[in-house]
Amino acid sequence: MQEEFERLLVKMCDPEEKEAYFFADKLGKLIDDAGKDRLIELVKGEKWELGYLAARALSNSSFNEESLDAIFETINNKVHRAHQGAFVQALELFDLSDRFIDVFKVFLFGNFKASTLAMAYLDEVEFDISPRTIRKAEKHWNHYLHNPEEEGSLEVKKMQVELMFSEMKELFEGE
């Protein structure tokens, strides 16, 4: 099994390989603890293309939570700002139901592609929301209001966020 993992990893990392996605998907089904650590290193590494493929491989593994920590860390790393969108796109392969705050922060502070994809996840994913989650989101929103990344996007985001908060708070009315 280790030999097959190594073979697939080499194929996935080969810049000339046209079927890298196929090998990443197969690799994900063979991941053990050691393989998970190697792929997380690739996610956090300097070569964003390999990081994206590693994230894709990890999405097919049983290491969802640990993988998401690494992917969100990479998304929020300013070094990867130009490629945030690719990593946010990889999130579609994961269970994000417990990651509302992480996705919300990407919506607020990500580049255009990352923010747009994050908003789609906020609309589509059924998140586990609690009053505490709302309070944390409001804290990040207040931080954004005082430090907007782009002045022009403030009004658009304000409308979206206020509607989102209103809908979430309705869930807990009467409690």
Coordinates of C-alpha atoms in Angstrom, one line a residue:
M1 CA 0.0 0.0 0.0
Q2 CA 2.9 2.4 0.8
E3 CA 4.4 1.7 -2.6
E4 CA 1.1 2.5 -4.3
F5 CA 0.9 5.8 -2.3
E6 CA 4.4 6.8 -3.3
R7 CA 3.7 6.0 -7.0
L8 CA 0.5 8.0 -7.0
L9 CA 2.2 10.9 -5.1
V10 CA 4.9 11.1 -7.7
K11 CA 2.4 11.0 -10.6
M12 CA 0.3 13.7 -8.9
C13 CA 3.3 16.0 -8.3
D14 CA 4.7 15.6 -11.9
P15 CA 4.3 18.9 -13.6
E16 CA 4.0 17.2 -17.0
E17 CA 1.2 14.9 -15.8
K18 CA -2.1 15.7 -17.5
E19 CA -4.2 13.4 -15.3
A20 CA -2.9 14.9 -11.9
Y21 CA -6.5 15.3 -10.7
F22 CA -7.2 11.6 -11.3
F23 CA -4.1 10.6 -9.3
A24 CA -4.9 13.1 -6.5
D25 CA -8.4 11.5 -6.2
K26 CA -6.9 7.9 -6.1
L27 CA -4.3 9.0 -3.6
G28 CA -6.9 10.3 -1.2
K29 CA -8.3 6.8 -0.7
L30 CA -4.9 5.5 0.4
I31 CA -3.9 8.1 3.0
D32 CA -2.7 7.0 6.4
D33 CA -1.3 9.2 9.2
A34 CA 2.1 9.6 7.5
G35 CA 0.6 10.3 4.1
K36 CA -1.8 12.9 5.7
D37 CA 1.2 14.7 7.1
R38 CA 3.0 14.8 3.8
L39 CA 0.0 16.1 2.0
I40 CA -0.6 18.7 4.6
E41 CA 3.0 19.9 4.1
L42 CA 2.2 20.2 0.3
V43 CA -0.9 22.2 1.1
K44 CA 1.1 24.6 3.2
G45 CA 4.0 24.6 0.8
E46 CA 5.1 27.3 -1.7
K47 CA 3.8 25.5 -4.9
W48 CA 0.1 26.3 -4.8
E49 CA -0.7 23.9 -7.7
L50 CA 0.6 21.0 -5.6
G51 CA -1.1 22.4 -2.5
Y52 CA -4.4 22.4 -4.4
L53 CA -3.9 18.8 -5.6
A54 CA -3.0 17.7 -2.1
A55 CA -6.1 19.4 -0.7
R56 CA -8.1 17.5 -3.3
A57 CA -6.5 14.2 -2.2
L58 CA -7.2 15.0 1.4
S59 CA -10.8 15.6 0.7
N60 CA -11.1 11.9 -0.2
S61 CA -9.5 10.8 3.1
S62 CA -10.8 10.4 6.6
F63 CA -8.7 13.3 7.8
N64 CA -11.3 16.0 7.0
E65 CA -10.9 18.2 10.1
E66 CA -7.1 18.3 10.2
S67 CA -7.0 18.9 6.5
L68 CA -9.4 21.8 6.8
D69 CA -7.3 23.4 9.5
A70 CA -4.3 23.3 7.1
I71 CA -6.3 24.6 4.1
F72 CA -7.8 27.5 6.0
E73 CA -4.4 28.3 7.3
T74 CA -3.1 28.4 3.7
I75 CA -6.1 30.5 2.6
N76 CA -5.4 33.1 5.3
N77 CA -1.7 33.2 4.7
K78 CA -0.9 36.4 2.8
V79 CA 1.8 34.6 0.8
H80 CA -1.0 32.7 -1.0
R81 CA -3.3 35.7 -1.5
A82 CA -3.0 35.5 -5.3
H83 CA -4.1 31.8 -5.2
Q84 CA -6.7 31.9 -2.4
G85 CA -9.5 31.2 -4.9
A86 CA -8.0 27.8 -5.8
F87 CA -7.8 26.7 -2.2
V88 CA -11.3 28.0 -1.5
Q89 CA -12.5 26.1 -4.5
A90 CA -11.0 22.9 -3.0
L91 CA -13.3 23.5 0.0
E92 CA -16.3 22.4 -2.0
L93 CA -15.0 18.8 -1.6
F94 CA -15.2 19.0 2.2
D95 CA -17.9 18.9 4.9
L96 CA -18.0 22.6 5.9
S97 CA -21.0 22.3 8.3
D98 CA -18.9 23.1 11.4
R99 CA -16.8 25.8 9.6
F100 CA -19.2 28.8 9.3
I101 CA -16.8 31.2 11.0
D102 CA -13.8 30.2 8.8
V103 CA -15.9 30.5 5.6
F104 CA -17.3 33.8 6.8
K105 CA -13.8 35.2 7.4
V106 CA -12.8 34.2 3.9
F107 CA -15.9 36.0 2.6
L108 CA -14.9 39.2 4.5
F109 CA -11.2 39.2 3.9
G110 CA -10.5 37.1 0.9
N111 CA -9.6 38.3 -2.6
F112 CA -12.4 38.6 -5.1
K113 CA -12.6 34.9 -6.2
A114 CA -12.2 33.6 -2.7
S115 CA -14.8 36.0 -1.3
T116 CA -17.3 35.1 -4.1
L117 CA -16.8 31.4 -3.6
A118 CA -17.1 31.8 0.2
M119 CA -20.4 33.6 -0.3
A120 CA -21.7 30.7 -2.4
Y121 CA -20.8 28.3 0.4
L122 CA -22.5 30.6 3.0
D123 CA -25.6 30.4 0.8
E124 CA -25.5 26.7 0.0
V125 CA -24.0 24.8 3.0
E126 CA -26.2 23.8 5.9
F127 CA -24.0 25.1 8.8
D128 CA -24.4 24.2 12.4
I129 CA -25.2 27.6 13.8
S130 CA -25.5 28.6 17.5
P131 CA -25.9 32.0 19.2
R132 CA -22.2 31.8 20.0
T133 CA -21.5 31.3 16.3
I134 CA -23.5 34.5 15.5
R135 CA -21.6 36.5 18.2
K136 CA -18.3 35.4 16.8
A137 CA -19.4 36.3 13.3
E138 CA -20.5 39.7 14.5
K139 CA -17.1 40.2 16.1
H140 CA -15.4 39.5 12.7
W141 CA -17.9 41.7 11.0
N142 CA -17.2 44.6 13.3
H143 CA -13.5 44.2 12.7
Y144 CA -14.1 44.3 8.9
L145 CA -16.3 47.4 9.3
H146 CA -13.3 49.2 10.9
N147 CA -10.7 47.7 8.5
P148 CA -12.4 47.1 5.1
E149 CA -10.1 45.5 2.6
E150 CA -11.8 47.3 -0.3
E151 CA -13.9 50.4 0.3
G152 CA -16.0 49.8 -2.8
S153 CA -17.2 46.4 -1.5
L154 CA -18.3 47.6 1.9
E155 CA -21.9 48.5 0.9
V156 CA -22.5 45.3 -1.0
K157 CA -21.1 43.1 1.8
K158 CA -23.0 45.2 4.4
M159 CA -26.3 44.3 2.7
Q160 CA -25.4 40.6 2.5
V161 CA -24.2 40.3 6.0
E162 CA -27.0 42.2 7.6
L163 CA -29.5 39.9 5.8
M164 CA -27.5 36.8 6.9
F165 CA -27.4 37.9 10.5
S166 CA -31.1 38.7 10.5
E167 CA -31.9 35.2 9.2
M168 CA -29.6 33.5 11.6
K169 CA -31.0 35.4 14.6
E170 CA -34.5 34.4 13.6
L171 CA -33.5 30.8 14.2
F172 CA -33.1 31.5 17.9
E173 CA -36.0 33.9 18.6
G174 CA -37.9 32.9 21.6
E175 CA -35.0 31.0 23.2

